[in-house]
Every structure is written in structure tokens, then in C-alpha cells.
Tab-separated table of C-alpha atoms in Angstrom:
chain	number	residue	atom	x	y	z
A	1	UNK	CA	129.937	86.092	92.828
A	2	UNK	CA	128.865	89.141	90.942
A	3	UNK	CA	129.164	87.190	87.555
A	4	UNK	CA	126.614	84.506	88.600
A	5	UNK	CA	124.622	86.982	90.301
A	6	UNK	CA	124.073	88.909	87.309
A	7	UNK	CA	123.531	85.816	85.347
A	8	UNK	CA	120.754	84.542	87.563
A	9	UNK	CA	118.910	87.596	87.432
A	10	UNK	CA	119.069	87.301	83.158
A	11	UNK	CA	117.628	84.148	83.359
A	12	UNK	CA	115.270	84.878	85.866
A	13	UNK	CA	114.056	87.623	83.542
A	14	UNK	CA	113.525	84.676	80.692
A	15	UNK	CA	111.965	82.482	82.616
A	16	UNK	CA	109.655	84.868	84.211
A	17	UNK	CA	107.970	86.047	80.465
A	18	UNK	CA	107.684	82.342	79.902
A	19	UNK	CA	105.564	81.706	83.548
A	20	UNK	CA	103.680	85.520	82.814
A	21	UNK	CA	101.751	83.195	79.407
A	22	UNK	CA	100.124	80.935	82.455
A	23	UNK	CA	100.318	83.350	85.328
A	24	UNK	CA	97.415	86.643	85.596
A	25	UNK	CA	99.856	88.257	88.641
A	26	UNK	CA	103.128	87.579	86.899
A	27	UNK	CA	101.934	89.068	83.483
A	28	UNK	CA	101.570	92.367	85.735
A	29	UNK	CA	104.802	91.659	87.140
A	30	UNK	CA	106.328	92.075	83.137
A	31	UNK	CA	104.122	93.791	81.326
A	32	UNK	CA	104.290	96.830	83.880
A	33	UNK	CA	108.517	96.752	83.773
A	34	UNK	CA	107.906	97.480	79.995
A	35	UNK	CA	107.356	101.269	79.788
A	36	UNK	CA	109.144	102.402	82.788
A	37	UNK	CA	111.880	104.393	81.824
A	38	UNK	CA	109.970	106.139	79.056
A	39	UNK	CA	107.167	107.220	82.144
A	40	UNK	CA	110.278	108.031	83.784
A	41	UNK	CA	111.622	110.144	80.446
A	42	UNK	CA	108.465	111.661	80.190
A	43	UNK	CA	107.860	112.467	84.152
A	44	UNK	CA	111.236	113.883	85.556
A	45	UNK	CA	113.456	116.345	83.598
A	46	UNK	CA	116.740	116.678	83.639
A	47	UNK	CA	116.652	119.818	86.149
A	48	UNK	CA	114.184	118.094	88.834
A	49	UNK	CA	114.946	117.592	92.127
A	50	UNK	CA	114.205	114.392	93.465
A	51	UNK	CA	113.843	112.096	95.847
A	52	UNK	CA	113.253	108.341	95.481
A	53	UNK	CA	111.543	105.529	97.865
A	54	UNK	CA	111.279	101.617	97.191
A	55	UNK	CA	108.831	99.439	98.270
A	56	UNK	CA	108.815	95.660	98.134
A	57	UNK	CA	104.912	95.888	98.095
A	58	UNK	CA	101.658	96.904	99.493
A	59	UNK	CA	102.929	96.612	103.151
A	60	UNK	CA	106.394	98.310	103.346
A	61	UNK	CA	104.265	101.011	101.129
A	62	UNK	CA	102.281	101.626	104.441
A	63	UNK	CA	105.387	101.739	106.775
A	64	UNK	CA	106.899	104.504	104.028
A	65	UNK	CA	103.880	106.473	103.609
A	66	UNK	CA	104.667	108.569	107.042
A	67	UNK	CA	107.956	109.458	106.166
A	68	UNK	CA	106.933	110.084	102.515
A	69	UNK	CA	104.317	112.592	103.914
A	70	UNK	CA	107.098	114.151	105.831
A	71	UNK	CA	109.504	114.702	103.033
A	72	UNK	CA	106.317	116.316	100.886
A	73	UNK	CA	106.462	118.926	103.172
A	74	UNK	CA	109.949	119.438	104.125
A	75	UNK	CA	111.174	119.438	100.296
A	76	UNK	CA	108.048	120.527	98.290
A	77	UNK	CA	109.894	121.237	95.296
A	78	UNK	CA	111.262	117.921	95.236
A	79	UNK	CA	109.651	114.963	93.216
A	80	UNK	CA	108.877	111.998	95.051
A	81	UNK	CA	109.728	108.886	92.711
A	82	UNK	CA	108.094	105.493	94.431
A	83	UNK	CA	108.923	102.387	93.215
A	84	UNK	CA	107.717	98.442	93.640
A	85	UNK	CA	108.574	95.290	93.295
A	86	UNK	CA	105.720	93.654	93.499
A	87	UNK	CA	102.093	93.302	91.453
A	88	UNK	CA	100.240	93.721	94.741
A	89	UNK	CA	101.867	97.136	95.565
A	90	UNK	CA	102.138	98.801	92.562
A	91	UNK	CA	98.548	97.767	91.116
A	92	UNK	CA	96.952	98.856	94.307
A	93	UNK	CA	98.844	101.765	94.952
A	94	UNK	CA	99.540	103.320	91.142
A	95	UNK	CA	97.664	106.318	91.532
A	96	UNK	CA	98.438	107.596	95.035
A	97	UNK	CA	98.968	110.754	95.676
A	98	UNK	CA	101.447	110.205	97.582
A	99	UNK	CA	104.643	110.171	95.066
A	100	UNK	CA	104.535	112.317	91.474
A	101	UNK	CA	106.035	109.106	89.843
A	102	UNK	CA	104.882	105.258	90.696
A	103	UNK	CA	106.854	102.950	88.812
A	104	UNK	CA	107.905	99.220	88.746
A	105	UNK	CA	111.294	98.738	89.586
A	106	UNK	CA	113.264	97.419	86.826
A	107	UNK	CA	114.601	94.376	87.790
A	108	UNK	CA	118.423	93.925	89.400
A	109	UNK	CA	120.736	93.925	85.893
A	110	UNK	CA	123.708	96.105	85.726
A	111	UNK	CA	122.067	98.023	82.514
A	112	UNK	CA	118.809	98.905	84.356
A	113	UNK	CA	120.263	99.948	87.274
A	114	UNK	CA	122.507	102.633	85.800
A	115	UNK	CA	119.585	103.848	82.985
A	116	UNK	CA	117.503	103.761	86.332
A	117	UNK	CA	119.202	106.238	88.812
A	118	UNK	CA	120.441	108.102	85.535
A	119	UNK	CA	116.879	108.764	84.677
A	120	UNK	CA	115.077	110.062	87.958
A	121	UNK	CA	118.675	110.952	89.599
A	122	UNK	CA	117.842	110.870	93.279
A	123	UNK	CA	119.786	113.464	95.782
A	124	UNK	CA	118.290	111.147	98.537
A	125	UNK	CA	117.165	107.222	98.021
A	126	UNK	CA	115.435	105.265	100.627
A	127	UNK	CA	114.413	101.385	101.278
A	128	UNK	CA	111.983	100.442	103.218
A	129	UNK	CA	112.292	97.169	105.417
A	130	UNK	CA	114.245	95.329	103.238
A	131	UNK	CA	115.160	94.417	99.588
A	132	UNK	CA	118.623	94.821	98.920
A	133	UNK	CA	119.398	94.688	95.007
A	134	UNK	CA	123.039	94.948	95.050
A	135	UNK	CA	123.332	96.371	91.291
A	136	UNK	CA	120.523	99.520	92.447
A	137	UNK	CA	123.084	99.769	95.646
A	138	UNK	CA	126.249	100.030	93.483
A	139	UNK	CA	125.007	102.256	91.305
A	140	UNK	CA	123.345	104.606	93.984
A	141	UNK	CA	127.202	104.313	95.678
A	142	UNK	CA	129.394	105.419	93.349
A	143	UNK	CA	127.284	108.631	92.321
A	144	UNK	CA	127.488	109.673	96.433
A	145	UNK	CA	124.007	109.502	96.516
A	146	UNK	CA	122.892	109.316	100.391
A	147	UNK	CA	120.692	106.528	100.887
A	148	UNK	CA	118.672	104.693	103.784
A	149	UNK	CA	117.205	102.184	105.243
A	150	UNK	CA	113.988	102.559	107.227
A	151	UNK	CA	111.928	100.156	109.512
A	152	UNK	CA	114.387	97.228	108.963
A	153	UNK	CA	114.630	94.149	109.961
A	154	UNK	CA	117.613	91.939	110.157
A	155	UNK	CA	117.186	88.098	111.162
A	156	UNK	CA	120.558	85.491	111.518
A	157	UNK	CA	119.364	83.217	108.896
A	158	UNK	CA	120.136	85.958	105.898
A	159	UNK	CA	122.743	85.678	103.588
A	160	UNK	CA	124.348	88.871	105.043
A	161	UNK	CA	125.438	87.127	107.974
A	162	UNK	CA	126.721	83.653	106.276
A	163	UNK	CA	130.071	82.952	105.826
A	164	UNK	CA	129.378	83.165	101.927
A	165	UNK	CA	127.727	86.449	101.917
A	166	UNK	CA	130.688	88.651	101.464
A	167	UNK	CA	128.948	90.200	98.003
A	168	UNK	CA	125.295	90.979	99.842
A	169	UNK	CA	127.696	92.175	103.025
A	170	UNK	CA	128.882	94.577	100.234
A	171	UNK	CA	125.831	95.835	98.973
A	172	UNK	CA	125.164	96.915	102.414
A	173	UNK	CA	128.179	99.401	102.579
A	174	UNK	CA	126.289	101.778	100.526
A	175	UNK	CA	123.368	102.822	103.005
A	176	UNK	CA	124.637	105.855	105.434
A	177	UNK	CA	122.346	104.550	108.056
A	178	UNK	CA	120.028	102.217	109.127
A	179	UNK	CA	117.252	102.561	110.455
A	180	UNK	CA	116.232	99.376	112.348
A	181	UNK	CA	113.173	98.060	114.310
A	182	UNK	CA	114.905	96.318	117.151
A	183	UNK	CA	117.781	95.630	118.883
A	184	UNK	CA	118.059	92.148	117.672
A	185	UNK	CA	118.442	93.511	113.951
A	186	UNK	CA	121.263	95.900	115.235
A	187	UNK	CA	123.547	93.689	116.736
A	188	UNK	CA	123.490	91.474	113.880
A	189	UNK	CA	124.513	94.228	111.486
A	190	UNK	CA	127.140	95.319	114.083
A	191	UNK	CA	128.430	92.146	114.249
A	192	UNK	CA	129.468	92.389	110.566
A	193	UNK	CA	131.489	95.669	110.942
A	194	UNK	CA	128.436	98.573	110.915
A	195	UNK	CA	127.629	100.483	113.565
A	196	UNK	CA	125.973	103.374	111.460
A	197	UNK	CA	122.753	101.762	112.985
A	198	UNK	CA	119.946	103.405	115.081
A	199	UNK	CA	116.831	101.433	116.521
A	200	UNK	CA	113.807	103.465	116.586
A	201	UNK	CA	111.149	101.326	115.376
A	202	UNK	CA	108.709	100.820	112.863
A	203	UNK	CA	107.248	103.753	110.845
A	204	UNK	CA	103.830	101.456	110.334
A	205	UNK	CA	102.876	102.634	114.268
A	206	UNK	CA	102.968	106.156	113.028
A	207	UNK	CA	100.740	105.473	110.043
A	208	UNK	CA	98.335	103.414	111.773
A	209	UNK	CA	97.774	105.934	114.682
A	210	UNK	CA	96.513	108.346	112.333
A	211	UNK	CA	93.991	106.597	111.120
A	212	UNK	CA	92.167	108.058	114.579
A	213	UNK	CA	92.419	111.370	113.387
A	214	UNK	CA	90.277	110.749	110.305
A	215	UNK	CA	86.414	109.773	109.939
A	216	UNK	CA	86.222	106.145	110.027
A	217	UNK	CA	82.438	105.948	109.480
A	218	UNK	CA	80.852	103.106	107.782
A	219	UNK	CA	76.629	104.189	107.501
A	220	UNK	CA	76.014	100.464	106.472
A	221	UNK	CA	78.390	99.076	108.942
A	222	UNK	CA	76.900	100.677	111.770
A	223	UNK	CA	73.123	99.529	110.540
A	224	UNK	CA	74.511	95.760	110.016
A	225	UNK	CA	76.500	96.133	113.397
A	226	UNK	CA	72.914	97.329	114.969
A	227	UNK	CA	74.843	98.021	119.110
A	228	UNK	CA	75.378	93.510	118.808
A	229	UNK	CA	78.641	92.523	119.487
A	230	UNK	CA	80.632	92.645	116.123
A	231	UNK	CA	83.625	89.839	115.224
A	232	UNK	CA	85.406	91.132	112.172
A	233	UNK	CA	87.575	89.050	110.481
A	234	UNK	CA	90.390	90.993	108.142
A	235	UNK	CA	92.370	89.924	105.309
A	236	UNK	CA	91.316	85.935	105.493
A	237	UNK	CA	92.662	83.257	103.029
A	238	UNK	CA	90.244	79.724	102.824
A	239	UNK	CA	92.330	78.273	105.830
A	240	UNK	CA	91.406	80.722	108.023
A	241	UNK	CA	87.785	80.851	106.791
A	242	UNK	CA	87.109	76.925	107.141
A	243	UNK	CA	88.718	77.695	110.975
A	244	UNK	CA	85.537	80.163	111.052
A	245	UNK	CA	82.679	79.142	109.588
A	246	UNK	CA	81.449	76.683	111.766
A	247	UNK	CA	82.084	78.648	114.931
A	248	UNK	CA	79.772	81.357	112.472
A	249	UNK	CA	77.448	78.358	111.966
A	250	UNK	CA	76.769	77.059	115.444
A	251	UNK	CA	77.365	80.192	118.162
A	252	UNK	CA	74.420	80.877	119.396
A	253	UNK	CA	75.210	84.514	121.107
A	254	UNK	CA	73.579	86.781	118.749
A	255	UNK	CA	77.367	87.846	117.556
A	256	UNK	CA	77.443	89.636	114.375
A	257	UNK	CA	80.662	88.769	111.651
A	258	UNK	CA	81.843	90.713	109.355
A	259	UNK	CA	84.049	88.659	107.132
A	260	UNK	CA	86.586	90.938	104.454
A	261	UNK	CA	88.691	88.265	102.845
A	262	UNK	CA	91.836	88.915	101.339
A	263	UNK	CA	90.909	87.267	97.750
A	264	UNK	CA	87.622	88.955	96.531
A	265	UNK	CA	87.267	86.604	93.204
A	266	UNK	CA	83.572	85.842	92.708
A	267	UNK	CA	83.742	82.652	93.044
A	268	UNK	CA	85.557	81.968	95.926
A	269	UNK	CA	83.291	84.897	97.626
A	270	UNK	CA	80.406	82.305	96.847
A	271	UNK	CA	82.192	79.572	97.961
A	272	UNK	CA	82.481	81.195	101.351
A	273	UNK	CA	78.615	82.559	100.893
A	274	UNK	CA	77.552	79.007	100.684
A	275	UNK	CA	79.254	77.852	103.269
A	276	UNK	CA	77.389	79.471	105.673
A	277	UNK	CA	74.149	78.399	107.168
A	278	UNK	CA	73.442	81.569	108.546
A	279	UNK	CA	72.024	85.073	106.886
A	280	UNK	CA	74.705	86.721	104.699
A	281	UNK	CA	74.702	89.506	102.652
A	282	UNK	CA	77.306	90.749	100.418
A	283	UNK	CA	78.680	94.282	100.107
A	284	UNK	CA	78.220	94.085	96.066
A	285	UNK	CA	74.173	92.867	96.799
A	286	UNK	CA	73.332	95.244	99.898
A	287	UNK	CA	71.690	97.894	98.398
A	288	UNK	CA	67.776	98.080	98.975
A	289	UNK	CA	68.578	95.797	101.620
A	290	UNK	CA	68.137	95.966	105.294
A	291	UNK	CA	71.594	94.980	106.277
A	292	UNK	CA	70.663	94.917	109.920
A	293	UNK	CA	68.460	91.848	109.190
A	294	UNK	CA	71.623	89.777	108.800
A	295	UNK	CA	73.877	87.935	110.741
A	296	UNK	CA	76.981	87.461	108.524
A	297	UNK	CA	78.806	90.916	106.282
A	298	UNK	CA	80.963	89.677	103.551
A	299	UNK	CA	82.998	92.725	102.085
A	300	UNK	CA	83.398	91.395	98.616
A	301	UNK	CA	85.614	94.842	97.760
A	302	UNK	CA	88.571	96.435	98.807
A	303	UNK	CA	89.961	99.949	100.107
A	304	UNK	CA	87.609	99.549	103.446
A	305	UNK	CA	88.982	96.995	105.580
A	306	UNK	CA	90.243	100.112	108.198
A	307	UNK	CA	87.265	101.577	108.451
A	308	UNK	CA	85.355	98.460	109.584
A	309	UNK	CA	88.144	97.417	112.166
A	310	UNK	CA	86.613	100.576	113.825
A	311	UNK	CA	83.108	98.778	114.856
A	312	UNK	CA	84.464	95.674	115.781
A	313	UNK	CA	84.645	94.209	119.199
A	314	UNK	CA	86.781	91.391	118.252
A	315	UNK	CA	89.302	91.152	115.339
A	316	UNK	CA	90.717	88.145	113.888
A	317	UNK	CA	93.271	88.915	111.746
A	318	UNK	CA	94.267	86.387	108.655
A	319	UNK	CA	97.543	84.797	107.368
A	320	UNK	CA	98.427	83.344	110.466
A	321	UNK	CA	97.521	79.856	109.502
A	322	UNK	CA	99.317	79.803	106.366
A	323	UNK	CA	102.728	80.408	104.745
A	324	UNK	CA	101.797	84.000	102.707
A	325	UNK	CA	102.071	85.797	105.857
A	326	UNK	CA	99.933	87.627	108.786
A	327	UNK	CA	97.999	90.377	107.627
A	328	UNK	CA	98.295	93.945	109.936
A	329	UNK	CA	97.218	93.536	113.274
A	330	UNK	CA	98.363	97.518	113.912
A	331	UNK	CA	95.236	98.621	112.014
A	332	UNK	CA	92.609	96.810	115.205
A	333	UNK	CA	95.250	97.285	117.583
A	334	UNK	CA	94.869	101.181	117.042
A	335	UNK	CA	91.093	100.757	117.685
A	336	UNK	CA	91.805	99.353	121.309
A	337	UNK	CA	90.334	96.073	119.801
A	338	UNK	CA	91.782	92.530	121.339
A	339	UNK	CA	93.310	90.222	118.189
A	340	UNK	CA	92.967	86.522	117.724
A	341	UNK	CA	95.908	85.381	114.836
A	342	UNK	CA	96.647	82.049	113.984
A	343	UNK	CA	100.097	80.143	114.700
A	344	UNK	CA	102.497	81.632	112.104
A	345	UNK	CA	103.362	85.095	113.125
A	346	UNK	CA	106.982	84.324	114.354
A	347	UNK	CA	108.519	86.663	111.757
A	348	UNK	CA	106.539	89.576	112.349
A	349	UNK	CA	108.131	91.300	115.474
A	350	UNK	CA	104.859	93.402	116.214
A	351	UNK	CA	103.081	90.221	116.455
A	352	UNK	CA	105.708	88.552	118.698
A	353	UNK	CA	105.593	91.507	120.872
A	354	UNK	CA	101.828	91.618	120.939
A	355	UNK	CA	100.925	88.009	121.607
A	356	UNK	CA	103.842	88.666	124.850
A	357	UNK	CA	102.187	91.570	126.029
A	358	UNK	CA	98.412	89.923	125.840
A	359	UNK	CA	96.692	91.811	123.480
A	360	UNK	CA	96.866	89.043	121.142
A	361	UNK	CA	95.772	85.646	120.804
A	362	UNK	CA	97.234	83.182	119.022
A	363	UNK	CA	95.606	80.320	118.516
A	364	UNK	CA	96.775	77.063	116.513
A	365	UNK	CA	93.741	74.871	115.615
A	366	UNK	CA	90.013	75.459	114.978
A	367	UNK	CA	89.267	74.171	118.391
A	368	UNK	CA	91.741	76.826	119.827
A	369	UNK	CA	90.343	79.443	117.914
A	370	UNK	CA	86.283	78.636	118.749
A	371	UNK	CA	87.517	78.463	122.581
A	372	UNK	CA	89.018	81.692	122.487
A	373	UNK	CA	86.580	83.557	120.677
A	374	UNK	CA	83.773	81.879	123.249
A	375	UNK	CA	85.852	82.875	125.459
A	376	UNK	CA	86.533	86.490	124.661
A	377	UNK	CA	82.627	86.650	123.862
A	378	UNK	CA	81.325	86.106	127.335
A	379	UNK	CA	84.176	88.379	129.107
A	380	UNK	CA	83.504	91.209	128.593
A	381	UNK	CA	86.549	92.766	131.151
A	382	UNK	CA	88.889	90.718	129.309
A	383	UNK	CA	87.871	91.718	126.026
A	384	UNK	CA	88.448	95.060	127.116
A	385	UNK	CA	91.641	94.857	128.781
A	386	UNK	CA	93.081	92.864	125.629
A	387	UNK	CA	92.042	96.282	123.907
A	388	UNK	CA	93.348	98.437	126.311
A	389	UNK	CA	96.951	96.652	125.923
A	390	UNK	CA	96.903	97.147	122.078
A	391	UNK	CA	95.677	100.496	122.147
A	392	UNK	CA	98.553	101.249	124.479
A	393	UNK	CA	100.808	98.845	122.368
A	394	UNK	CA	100.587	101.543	119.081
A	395	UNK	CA	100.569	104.466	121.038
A	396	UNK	CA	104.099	103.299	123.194
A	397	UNK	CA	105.359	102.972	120.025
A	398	UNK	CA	104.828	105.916	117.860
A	399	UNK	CA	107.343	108.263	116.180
A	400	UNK	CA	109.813	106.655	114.358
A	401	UNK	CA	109.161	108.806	111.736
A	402	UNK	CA	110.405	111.665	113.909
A	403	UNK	CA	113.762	109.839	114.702
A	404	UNK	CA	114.436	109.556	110.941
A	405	UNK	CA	113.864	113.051	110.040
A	406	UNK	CA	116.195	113.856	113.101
A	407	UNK	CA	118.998	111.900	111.775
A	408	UNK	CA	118.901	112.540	108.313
């Protein structure tokens, strides 16, 4: 199994250069792999101390950050080495200051593994969520270097738990503990012979509930807002958008929108401009404009998504009606803001969780969707009990961060 394993992932690596020629995000994905261990030769001496985090992408980056924080100032002569997998992570991400070195991660081969962990030589690794790459795990295992998983998740249909999944089963064997989200994840890992496992949650609750702490004001949000009931709709793909726009269209309850879509290309941003009948104004073409003279907010940039959550009444949060995935409902929920998602959110457990407890919506056609958000409108006690429950839903579920520090 390790033969065709490592075979795969060579010819993965060919065919990959050939799809970067016709593919913008998968040029990033090689052409960023290309320099990585010279930054890494140039970055970290031979003497540093360090300490070394992987991210798939953008969103496991936000459930490290806390415990990344917490290392800075536990061991502040250490170097924090981040890495990613993915394009969406690392070109959003490359210049935080949260890590001294931000890398792609090299991918899976025997060679770049061993260069890798020779090159920033970590006295402590950690993966967050998931990604396993068995040839990173070896390598990290036979040097002794202690390494962990945080905020994990564990479902039945992985290969871990198949009858054929004796190799993956073996990668595991190098992490000293795992940090899981739920019970669910730990009694599948138990049943496959470890019990170095401890549920304490996901890290993203403690990252989210400190976005209270810090100023979240938006001047030309509040002016567009102007004290009218505020929808904002975060991180939307088309099908969510075509869901909306006619609701936007044809309401006639004075609601403002503010819509921040996930894809900020220029034209589909005036795709979605035309599509609306009512008054829009873009983020890019507000200024010497009265923004409070408008019904409709399209934030055609990115970075300020958080922020906005902040003056909305109702959030709807995108993904849910497509296969990429449900965007972070954590960052309204912290607000005290009731969430509307659409029908896909079964694999994200705070979703499943929220959606029990009633401080999310899930809706699974347009019709759905305009009921509820008529519905939500015109109650106001419901509106705010929704908000009350995922308010309460963050805050019940802080400091996992804490738990790992504990147990390290």
C-alpha cells in the first residue's frame, strides 16, 4: 500500500503542472511549492527552536489561530512555522503575523517529507482538523517529535475505519493525542485501538468570541444601515444569491441587505448588481456617495465580512445550497444574531448542533428561505430569541484552547 501510495502522489504531482497551464488557482497551488525549502533555508537556522502548525486552508487557519496565539506567548523564543495546503489559505493568509514562516506544504513524497522536517525541525508539530499525509507522519515519528491533533473530526465513512485502511490506521499512530470535537469522533478512533483521545471541542469558538473584545465599527455600515432592520448575507456563491434576489426585489418592509459574496470577480459582482431592481451601491463605488440612500450594500472586497456581521439583524450565511461547503456561522452567532443556512450543512457539527438548538434555520428551497426571512422580519421576539440561543451557543462552548495547553 505504501508503494502505490507514493506512486499516486508522483503522478498527481504531473498531472497537476499539466491542469496549473488552464487553471488560475492551481498555478498558485505549484508555483508557490517551488521555493519553499529555500524560504525555509533562508528563514530558520540550524540552532532555532521551533514549532510547526498545518493548515488545510483558510478555515482550519481560524480554528489554529487561538492556540497559535497561545504558544507565541508561552514559547517566545520559539519560531512558529505555518503551513497550507491549499491556494485559499496560504494566499490569504501569507503575511500574518501570526507565524515567522508561512509556507506551502510540499506535497506527500517520501523526499519532501524528510528535506521538510529536516529543514524547520519542529520540537512540537500540530494538525489542525484533519489532513493526514502519512509520509509528513512517518517522518515526524521516527525523529520522536511530539505531535497533535487539534479540533478534529472523525466521521465512519473515512478510510481509517475501513477494513482496507490498515496504512492510514498507521499514519495515525504517530499523533500523542487527539484532540477531538465530539464524542462521536472519539469512539470511532477508540474503536480502532486509541484511546489517547480527549473531546474538548473546537478551538474556532475561542477565536470567534474574541472578536467582541475588538472594535468592530464599520462608519459606512452604520450610515447605509441608517437604525432599518439590516439582512446581511455572508460568504454567498450564485445559488444562494438567485435564492435572494427576488425576496431583495419584491419585500416591501423597508429591510436593508448587505450582500458580501464569497467570489468578488468584477463581473460576476455586476452580474449580481444587475440583477437587482432595487438601489445598490458597491463598496469599490461608495465614496462621495450617500450610502444611506440605498437599499442594497454589495461588499465587492474582502477582509470585512466580521465586522459587518456586527450590524446585522439577520444573517444568512452561504454554502449551504451547494457542494463547496457552509461558510462560518460562529462569526453571527457571536453577535447574538439568528442564522438562516441552506440544506447542506450535515458535515459541519456546529451547524448540526445549531439548527437542533434553534438558533439556526435551515431552509431548503427559495420558497423556504423567503418564508423564513418574512417570517423572522415581522417577529421581532423570535428574532431575538434565535440570537439569544447563538450567542449562548459560542459562549457554552468556549475554551478548548485551554484544554490543549493543559494537556500538552
Amino acid at each position: 500500500m505504501s508503494f502505490l501510495y507514493n506512486l499516486l502522489v508522483i503522478i498527481a504531482g504531473f498531472a497537476l503542472k499539466i491542469v496549473a497551464l488552464f487553471n488560475p488557482k492551481m498555478k498558485l497551488f505549484i508555483n508557490g511549492r517551488k521555493n519553499v525549502f529555500k524560504t525555509l533555508g533562508n528563514k530558520i537556522g540550524p540552532k532555532d527552536k521551533t514549532i510547526w502548525f498545518h493548515s488545510a486552508s483558510l478555515g482550519e487557519f481560524e480554528q489554529g489561530l487561538p492556540v497559535m496565539e497561545k504558544i507565541r506567548i508561552l514559547y517566545p523564543s520559539y519560531k512558529i512555522v505555518l503551513t497550507f495546503f491549499s491556494p485559499s489559505g496560504y494566499e490569504v493568509r501569507k503575511n500574518s503575523t501570526a507565524a515567522d514562516v508561512i509556507v506551502y506544504l510540499p506535497l506527500d513524497t517520501k523526499n519532501n517529507a524528510r528535506e521538510f522536517i529536516k529543514l524547520v525541525h519542529p520540537e512540537m508539530a500540530f494538525f489542525i482538523k484533519y489532513e493526514f499525509w502519512p509520509n509528513y507522519l512517518n517522518e515526524l515519528k521516527q525523529r520522536n517529535i511530539p505531535t497533535y491533533l487539534f479540533s478534529g473530526i472523525f466521521r465512519e465513512d473515512q478510510v481509517f475505519f475501513k477494513w482496507y485502511g490498515g496504512f492510514y490506521r498507521k499514519a495515525l499512530t504517530t499523533f500523542k493525542m487527539f484532540f477531538v470535537q465530539n464524542e462521536t469522533s472519539k469512539l470511532l478512533l477508540q474503536k480502532i485501538g486509541f484511546n489517547n483521545v480527549k473531546v474538548n471541542g473546537d478551538t474556532r469558538f475561542d477565536r470567534v468570541s474574541k472578536i467582541l473584545e475588538r472594535d468592530n465599527t464599520l462608519d459606512f455600515v452604520e450610515k447605509f444601515k441608517d437604525n432599518k432592520l439590516t439582512i446581511v448575507a455572508g460568504s454567498t456563491w450564485p445559488k444562494d444569491e438567485n435564492n435572494l434576489v427576488d425576496f431583495i426585489n419584491t419585500n416591501s418592509f423597508g429591510v436593508k441587505f448587505i450582500l458580501a459574496p464569497h467570489n468578488v470577480k468584477p463581473d460576476q459582482i455586476e452580474d449580481l448588481k444587475n440583477s437587482i431592481s432595487k438601489k445598490v451601491v458597491l463598496f469599490s463605488e461608495m465614496k462621495n456617495k450617500n450610502v444611506a440612500e440605498f437599499d442594497v450594500f454589495i461588499i465587492d472586497t474582502i477582509g470585512i465580512l466580521t465586522k459587518i456581521y456586527s450590524y446585522a439583524d439577520i444573517a444568512y450565511v452561504g454554502g449551504g445550497f451547494g457542494t463547496s461547503g457552509l461558510h462560518n456561522i460562529l462569526e453571527p452567532a457571536t453577535f447574538g444574531i439568528p442564522i438562516v443556512i441552506g440544506p447542506n450543512f450535515q458535515k459541519f457539527s456546529e451547524a448540526v448542533a445549531l439548527v437542533n438548538m434553534g438558533g439556526c434555520v435551515s431552509v431548503k428551497t427559495k420558497k423556504e428561505l423567503e418564508e423564513t426571512l418574512d417570517f423572522l422580519i415581522q417577529n421581532d421576539d423570535e428574532r431575538f430569541e434565535k440570537g439569544h440561543i447563538s450567542k449562548t451557543f459560542v459562549e457554552m462552548n468556549k475554551n478548548a484552547t485551554e484544554v490543549i495547553l493543559k494537556n500538552l
